[in-house]
Structure formats: structure tokens, C-alpha cells
Coordinates of C-alpha atoms in Angstrom, one line a residue:
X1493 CA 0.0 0.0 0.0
X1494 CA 2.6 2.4 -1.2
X1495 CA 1.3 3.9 -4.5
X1496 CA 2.3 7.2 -5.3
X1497 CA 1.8 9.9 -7.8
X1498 CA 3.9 12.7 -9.1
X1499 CA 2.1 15.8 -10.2
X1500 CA 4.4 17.9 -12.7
X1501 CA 4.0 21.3 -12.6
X1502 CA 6.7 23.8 -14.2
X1503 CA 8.4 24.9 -10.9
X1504 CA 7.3 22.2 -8.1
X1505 CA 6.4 18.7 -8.0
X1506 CA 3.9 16.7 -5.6
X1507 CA 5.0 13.2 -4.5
X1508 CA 1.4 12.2 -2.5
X1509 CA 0.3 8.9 -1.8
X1510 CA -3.3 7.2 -3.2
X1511 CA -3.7 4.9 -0.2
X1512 CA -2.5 7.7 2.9
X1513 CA -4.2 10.3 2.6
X1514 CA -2.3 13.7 3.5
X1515 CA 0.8 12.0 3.2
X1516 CA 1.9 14.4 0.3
X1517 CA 5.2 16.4 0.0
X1518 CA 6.3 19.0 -2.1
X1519 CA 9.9 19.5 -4.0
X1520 CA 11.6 20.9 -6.8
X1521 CA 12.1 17.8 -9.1
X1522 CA 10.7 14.2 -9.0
X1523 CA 13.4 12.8 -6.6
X1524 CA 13.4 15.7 -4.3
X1525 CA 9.6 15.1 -3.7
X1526 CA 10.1 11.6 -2.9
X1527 CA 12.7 11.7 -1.0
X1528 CA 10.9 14.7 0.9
X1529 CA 7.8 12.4 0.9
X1530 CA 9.9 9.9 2.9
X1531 CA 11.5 12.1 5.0
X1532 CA 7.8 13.0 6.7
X1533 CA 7.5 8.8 6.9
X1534 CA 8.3 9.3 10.8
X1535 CA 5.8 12.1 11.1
X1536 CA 3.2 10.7 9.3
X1537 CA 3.0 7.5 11.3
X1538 CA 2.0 9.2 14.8
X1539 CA -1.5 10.3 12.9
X1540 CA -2.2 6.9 11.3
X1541 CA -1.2 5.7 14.9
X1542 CA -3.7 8.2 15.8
X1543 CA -6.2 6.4 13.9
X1544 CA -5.3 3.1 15.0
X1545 CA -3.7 2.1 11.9
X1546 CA -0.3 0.2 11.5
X1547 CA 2.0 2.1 9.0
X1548 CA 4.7 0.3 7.4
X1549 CA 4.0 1.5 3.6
X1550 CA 7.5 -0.3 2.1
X1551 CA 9.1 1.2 -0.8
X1552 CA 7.1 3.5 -3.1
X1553 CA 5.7 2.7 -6.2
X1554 CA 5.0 5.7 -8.7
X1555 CA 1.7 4.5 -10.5
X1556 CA 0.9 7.7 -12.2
X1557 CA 2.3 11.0 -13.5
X1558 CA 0.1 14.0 -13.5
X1559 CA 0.3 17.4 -15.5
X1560 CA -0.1 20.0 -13.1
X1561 CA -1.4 23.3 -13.0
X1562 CA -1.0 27.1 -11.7
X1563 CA -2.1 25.5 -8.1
X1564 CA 0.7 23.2 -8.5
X1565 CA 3.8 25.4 -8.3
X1566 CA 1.9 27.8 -5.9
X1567 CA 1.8 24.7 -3.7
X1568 CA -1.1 23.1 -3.6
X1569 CA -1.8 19.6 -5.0
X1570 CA -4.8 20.1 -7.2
X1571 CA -5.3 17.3 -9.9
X1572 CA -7.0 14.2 -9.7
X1573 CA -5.2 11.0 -10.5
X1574 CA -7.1 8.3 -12.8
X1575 CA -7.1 6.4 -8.9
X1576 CA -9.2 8.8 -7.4
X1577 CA -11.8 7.3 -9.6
X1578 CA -11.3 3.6 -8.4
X1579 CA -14.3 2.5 -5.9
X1580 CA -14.2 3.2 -1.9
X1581 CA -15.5 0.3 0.2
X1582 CA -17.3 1.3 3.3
X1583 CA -14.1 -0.5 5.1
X1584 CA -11.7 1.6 3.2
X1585 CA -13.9 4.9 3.0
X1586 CA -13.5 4.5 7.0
X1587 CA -9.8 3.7 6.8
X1588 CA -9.4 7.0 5.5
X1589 CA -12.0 8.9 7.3
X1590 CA -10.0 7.4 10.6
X1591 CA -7.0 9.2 9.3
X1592 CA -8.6 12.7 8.6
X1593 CA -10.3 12.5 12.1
X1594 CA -6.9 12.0 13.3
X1595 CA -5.7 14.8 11.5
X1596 CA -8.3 16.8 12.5
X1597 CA -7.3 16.0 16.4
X1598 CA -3.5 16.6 16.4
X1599 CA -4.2 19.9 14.7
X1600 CA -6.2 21.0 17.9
X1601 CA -4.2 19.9 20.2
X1602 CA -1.0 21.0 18.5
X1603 CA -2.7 24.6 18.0
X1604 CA -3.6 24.8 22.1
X1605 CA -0.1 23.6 22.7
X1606 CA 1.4 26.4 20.6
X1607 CA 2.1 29.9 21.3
X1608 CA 0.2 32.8 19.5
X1609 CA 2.9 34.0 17.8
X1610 CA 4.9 31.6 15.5
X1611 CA 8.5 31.9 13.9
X1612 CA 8.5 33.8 10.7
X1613 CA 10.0 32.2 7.9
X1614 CA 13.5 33.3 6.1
X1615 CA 10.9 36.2 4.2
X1616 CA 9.2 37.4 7.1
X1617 CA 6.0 35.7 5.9
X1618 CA 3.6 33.1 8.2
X1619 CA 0.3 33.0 9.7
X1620 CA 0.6 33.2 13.2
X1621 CA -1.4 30.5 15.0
X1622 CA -5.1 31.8 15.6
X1623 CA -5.0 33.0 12.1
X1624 CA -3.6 29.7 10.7
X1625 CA -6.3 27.9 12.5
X1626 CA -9.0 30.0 11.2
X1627 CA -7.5 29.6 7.5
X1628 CA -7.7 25.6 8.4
X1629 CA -11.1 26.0 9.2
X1630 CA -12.2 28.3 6.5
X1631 CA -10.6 26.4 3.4
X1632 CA -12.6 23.1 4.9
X1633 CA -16.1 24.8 5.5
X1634 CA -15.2 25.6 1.7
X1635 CA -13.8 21.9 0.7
X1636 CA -17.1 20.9 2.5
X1637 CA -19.4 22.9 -0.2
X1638 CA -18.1 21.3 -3.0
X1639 CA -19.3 18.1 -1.1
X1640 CA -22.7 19.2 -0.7
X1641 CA -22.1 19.9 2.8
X1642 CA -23.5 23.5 2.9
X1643 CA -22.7 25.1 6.9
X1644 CA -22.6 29.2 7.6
X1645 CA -19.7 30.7 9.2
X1646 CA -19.1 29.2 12.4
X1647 CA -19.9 30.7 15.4
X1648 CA -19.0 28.3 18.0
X1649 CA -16.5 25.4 18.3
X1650 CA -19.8 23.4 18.1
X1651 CA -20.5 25.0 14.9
X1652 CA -17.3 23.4 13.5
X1653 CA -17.5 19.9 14.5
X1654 CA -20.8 19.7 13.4
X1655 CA -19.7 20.6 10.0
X1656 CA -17.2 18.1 10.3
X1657 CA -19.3 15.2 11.6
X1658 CA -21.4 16.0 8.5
X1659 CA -18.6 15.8 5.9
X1660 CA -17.0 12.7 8.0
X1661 CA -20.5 10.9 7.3
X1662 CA -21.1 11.6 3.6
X1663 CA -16.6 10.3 3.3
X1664 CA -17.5 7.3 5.1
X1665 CA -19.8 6.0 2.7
X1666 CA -19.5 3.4 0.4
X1667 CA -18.4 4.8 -3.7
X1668 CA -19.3 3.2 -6.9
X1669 CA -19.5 5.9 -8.9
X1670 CA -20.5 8.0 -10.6
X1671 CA -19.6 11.2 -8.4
X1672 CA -21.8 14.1 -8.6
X1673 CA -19.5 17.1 -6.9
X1674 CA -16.3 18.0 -8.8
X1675 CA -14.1 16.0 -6.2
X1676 CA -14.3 12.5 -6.0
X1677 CA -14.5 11.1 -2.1
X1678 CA -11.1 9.6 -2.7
X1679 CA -9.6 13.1 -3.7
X1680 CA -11.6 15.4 -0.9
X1681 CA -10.2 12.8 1.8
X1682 CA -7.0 13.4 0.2
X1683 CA -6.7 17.1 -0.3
X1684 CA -8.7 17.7 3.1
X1685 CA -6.6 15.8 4.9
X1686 CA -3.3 17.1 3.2
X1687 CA -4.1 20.7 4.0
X1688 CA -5.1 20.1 8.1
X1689 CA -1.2 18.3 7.9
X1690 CA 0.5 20.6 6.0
X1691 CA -0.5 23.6 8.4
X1692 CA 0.1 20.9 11.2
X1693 CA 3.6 20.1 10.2
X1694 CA 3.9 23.8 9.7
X1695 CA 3.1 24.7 12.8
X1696 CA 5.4 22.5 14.5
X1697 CA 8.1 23.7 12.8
X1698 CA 7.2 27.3 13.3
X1699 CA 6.3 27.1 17.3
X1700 CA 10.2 27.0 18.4

């Protein structure tokens, strides 16, 4: 369970993996991504730990190369792979849904564990924690539209998990096809998932 796709765009390439979701890194060049990709192995394994999951992927396979897009080189991995398309048991749709809860829970808990104001990077540039959270929480209430999960703006921490119960129940269900929203359910767990570990990962980095 190691399958991997590179998505090519003219300044950055995605090395993300079709059976992990969020586990998807960023570099210049083809091996660069990989080898990024396994350098986050470590990190990685504490969320599908999280979610009760053993993680020993093996050696990568790269199944599919992708043409990327604008997104792509301004860092965010944007097209779907013909695998996104395969079906999603109900066992594997809750594999996955397992993982992006965990994701979901280390992000908290990283984000009350971190100070307000965050390292800037070698620019100057950075969110600074309360904003990065509510970026998080923004870009999913959007992701969650596209799914046909329609909330307001959030006014209370009960607002949010509500919207997120919602979107974890129509992920967790069983996919034949075909897909009536732009994302398939394999994609959305991906790319939701990605984005609550990138700004995790971040985060960490940035609290010190």
C-alpha cells in the first residue's frame, strides 16, 4: 500500500500517496519530492497511529504522473489521478475517514499547545497561530461545499464539529461511482486531509 503519484508542474512537484491520505510532500524535481515524501514517513506514522492504523507503507511505487497546473507550483496539489476514480469500500472509506479525524485531532491539540505568535519564515512571511487555525477551518467549510455539505460561518466550536461530523459521514460511505461534486471522495479525503497536515507540520516547525 505504497502507491504514489507525481504531479508535474513547471516549478514544483507533488509526490502524494493514493492509499495515505495527507501524506503528500512537495519538491523541486521528482526525486526531491520523494525523498521529501519519505523524510515525513516518521511524522506521518503518529497520525495513522492516531487512527489506530499500522503504518509500514514499504518502498514506493510511482503508478501515475500528473500534469499540473498554476495551483501546483503555488503549492497546492490540485489534480485528480485516474485512482481517485477507483471505488471506496465502506471498510476503506472508514480507513481514510479514521485518518482525517486523526488529523483533525492533532491539529487541535497541536494549536492549544502552541504559542500565539509563531517563527517567521526566512521572508518574514507566516500565519501566526489563531490565524492559521482559522485559515484551516475556513478552506474546509469551503472543501465541504463542494461536497454538498452547505454550513454558515461558524460561530462556535460546536459549529465546526458539526460541520465536520457532516462531511465525515457523507466520506465514510461506500463509492461506486459516478460522483456528482467535482471532487471525488477519494480526492476530498486526500486534499482535506493534506491541508489540516500541512498547516500541522507547519506549525510545529514554526512554534520554536
Amino acid at each position: 500500500m505504497n502507491r504514489i503519484y507525481l504531479e508535474l508542474g513547471a516549478k514544483k512537484v507533488f509526490a502524494c500517496s493514493l492509499d495515505w491520505p495527507g501524506w503528500c510532500r512537495a519538491g523541486k524535481s521528482e526525486e526531491p519530492a520523494l525523498d521529501r515524501l519519505l523524510d515525513y514517513a516518521p511524522r506521518y506514522r503518529v497520525v495513522a497511529e492516531r487512527a489506530g492504523l499500522d503504518f509500514d507503507p514499504g518502498a514506493p511505487t510511482v503508478v501515475e504522473r500528473l500534469d499540473g497546473r498554476s495551483a501546483t507550483d503555488f503549492g497546492i496539489p490540485e489534480v485528480h489521478a485516474k485512482a481517485d476514480h477507483e471505488p471506496l469500500t465502506e471498510a476503506e472509506a472508514g480507513r481514510q475517514v479514521a485518518i482525517m479525524r486523526a488529523a483533525w485531532e492533532l491539529f487541535d491539540e497541536r494549536a492549544a499547545a502552541s504559542p500565539e505568535e509563531l517563527r517567521k519564515g526566512p521572508r518574514g512571511g507566516g500565519r501566526d497561530r489563531t490565524k492559521m487555525v482559522e485559515h484551516v477551518e475556513e478552506a474546509e467549510r469551503g472543501y465541504a461545499r463542494i461536497l454538498g455539505v452547505k454550513h454558515p460561518p461558524y460561530r462556535s466550536r460546536q459549529d465546526r464539529d458539526a460541520l465536520r461530523e457532516e462531511l465525515a459521514a457523507v466520506l465514510s460511505r461506500p463509492w461506486t461511482g459516478p460522483w456528482e461534486p467535482k471532487w471525488t471522495p477519494r480526492y476530498a479525503l486526500r486534499r482535506i486531509t493534506w491541508h489540516v497536515l500541512d498547516h500541522l507540520w507547519e506549525m510545529e516547525d514554526r512554534r520554536t
